[in-house]
């Protein structure tokens, strides 16, 4: 048995105990004098002493001690009377705890973890089965001033009382709707957890920052895993909950920050983060920062935000070498890239192992994506922008995308001649309102500035990214360089170079295919920048169609979403068709994650983040507009289309420039700048409609004075009919203001806010799903709405618990947000059996599980082994609120195919054999001495049934003898422990005998043709004894068991009408099926016992597995 741990000194007990087994953390000991053949004097004395002591004072002969490395104090955690018993405990510790303890850094945490596992009792032990306790925090105060120890797990948070050592509170992460840090008059810093109907405050943690961080990570991972699995891919390290540690969560958070900061593919896994310094030629010094190494990249970020950042794809790296270690250059390495540029890193700790790991990954990347060098020169490379002298001497720079993709572009042109070879803006160039000389002079000035920057900072994807390049981007990228720089900033150029021929193959595979996605694309093709001449002819429309269709073919999870057409149209204006495709991939899959899917979760999360930023930076505006969500009708399109749909095109492309360089941060700060510029007018607006008109008119009058092209028609031209001219805002000024006033938001802060608001957005979607399901179901059932809501919560919780405790389930049974609301949550047979046992009024003892299986098979119409909430409550509605005939009909259907099968679990029941006694008379004595003759009732019943049969539209199949036996068994089980149990048994005996006679009459009438005559001949009127049983004794002789000849058994049948009419003859049965049933008490008990039922099942399963492992 498990013991309450108490500390002991082992050295004082060495003479009384002998060690049998030991591991790093546990010792199994046997007491001297037990189990020894002879034994020495000490063993005999100890054995004799234990034998004569009172039984209450005797010591168990076997025990297991917890030993913490480096400590002289040990704690007994288990004891046993036999070696077999103690070995079971030892095996359980090895299987469930031993592999977990190695992850703890602190020995106190090891002791607390093991003691907690033992002390909290069977409920908690089962509750946390296959789950690593990520952190045990010191005693904390919960709401209601409950002193408790808090355990954070992957599945939820558990509070354990220090006095009774029992579980006082379990809060699954999936139930949390809000997680925040607050304060009140009593406690200065608390963590508030908000669930559906309750707020709980926790405080007095030793390290509240650490606790809150772990809570946030757990809530985010769990909610996204369970509620957002439409697009969320769980890290491989987090697939098995039993192996998850706090270190794994920290690694995941660091991985996400790394990918967001450098805007890298989701598949990139961070391997190392090393402090170092990088030589920066433009500043003539080493810049301190951190090196990040992943599967395919080496990245660097300076400690000072915005000072310097580089991204080095391993595909472009030629060599990684160690240099001689000196006092001026400690632990240096040189990373050389294809464009003949070398990056020098110094002050690298553990340099040897780092370089070794980088060389292994470098070799693997080059093996997977061999680089083809080409000496030919692209036309673009001949331009002065991409040809200059630089840091490494005079040479022609082989620009990354131009060298590596040139041969692939040529092959693409040969393979797919339909692809448009150039950016559309070059084919449909327009002259602006300014003089050509003025336009070219401004464009040439920008090109000259960029050329100077390329000379000093580099021109490939490996360029130094500093504050200077951000200022150049804010001024607007020259049109001749825009597409190329978008490729570099987004690193789409690496995807382009790594996948030669990929886009052409996609185009060929997707062309001519027709589906719902292609129909949606066709509808939106002519709505994509219709004012631009490039999309007023088939050239631009065809290119747009190919890119969107190819992407939908590449990523069916996203397929096509509205606003993708507008974004892709602009990409095609400034980039070649294949380049535009890879830019779209970068935006949808890296830069705007979760934006383009069925529920646009990512965009809604960022809208919620934007509202919080408004409250922080523009408090007066937030106070005036009580409901900031009203802005979402306008601001959502800012994020989804990057201002392209609500701002003149020549101005919006400057916003896209900033987006490709700075990511979503640029959209946040520009949105704040727009609101700040209109804050005075918005605060004086009378209603939301006027506020939205102010914003729309302002955005419509943002111009770009430096644009070489003419102004493109605006989507909001109808706002320009003012008699007085509306003031014009220059886009460069607006972008500059956004950086100066709101550019202090870091990627880390934005990611933290996304953690916080994703919980609220996901739970908001869950509430919407719930309300829509209830709105559909309520009109079709008689269950009260509040009870129906409780049932939905139980149904959903059962699904979630299976996701928590069990192995990853098939995709079909998981939560699927893309399905209709009523079909998003579905449960399988085992989950249904749990719910049936909790809420069904038809409890039949041990027979309940069998009845649940039959009910599930009946409800599973499409035989996919899953049922929806609507089918579940429709069945319960009949059980609780149906008329008697509806209940009997449901019971009847549960005992005929498909509910009852040949392989039914009850197949071993002796009642399945043809041992029915049909010799019972149809006259029964009543307690008051009266007798009831059923002969006349039976004759009249058969006549009435013959008439009703013609009126029935769809007649149910008749019930065979075997099925009828199972039907009777279910009825007998339902009556068990009922207050009227005796009367019900007597009544069902009467009805059963009556139905047996009906079945036999029908069987014989099929051969004679006269049902009523056979009935009269067969019926006898002899009084029975009360002890007679409906079911014959299985010990009867073979002659007695031939009441039904073998060849006639298949013809023995009764119908639903027979059964219903027979049951109506007994008032006690009528009362049983028509008595009102209380669903509320069932629901209350179900909420309390749902977890207990699951834990008891898991405990039984664990014990079974342990026994099997011992065999």
mmCIF file of C-alpha atoms in Angstrom, residues 16 46 71 126 152 278 442 704 721 730 853 903 914 1059 1072-1073:
data_model
loop_
_atom_site.group_PDB
_atom_site.id
_atom_site.type_symbol
_atom_site.label_atom_id
_atom_site.label_comp_id
_atom_site.label_asym_id
_atom_site.label_seq_id
_atom_site.Cartn_x
_atom_site.Cartn_y
_atom_site.Cartn_z
ATOM 1 C CA UNK A 16 16.895 -3.841 10.616
ATOM 2 C CA UNK A 46 14.000 -8.977 14.611
ATOM 3 C CA UNK A 71 20.614 13.874 0.755
ATOM 4 C CA UNK A 126 -5.299 8.552 -11.968
ATOM 5 C CA UNK A 152 0.384 22.851 -13.386
ATOM 6 C CA UNK A 278 29.414 40.160 -35.319
ATOM 7 C CA UNK A 442 12.575 61.124 -58.287
ATOM 8 C CA UNK A 704 1.727 59.282 -52.977
ATOM 9 C CA UNK A 721 -18.308 64.458 -53.611
ATOM 10 C CA UNK A 730 1.037 62.040 -48.044
ATOM 11 C CA UNK A 853 -23.666 0.141 -27.186
ATOM 12 C CA UNK A 903 -21.958 -10.384 -32.251
ATOM 13 C CA UNK A 914 -34.869 -20.967 -27.006
ATOM 14 C CA UNK A 1059 -45.740 -5.266 -27.472
ATOM 15 C CA UNK A 1072 -43.463 3.545 -14.975
ATOM 16 C CA UNK A 1073 -43.071 4.787 -18.536
#
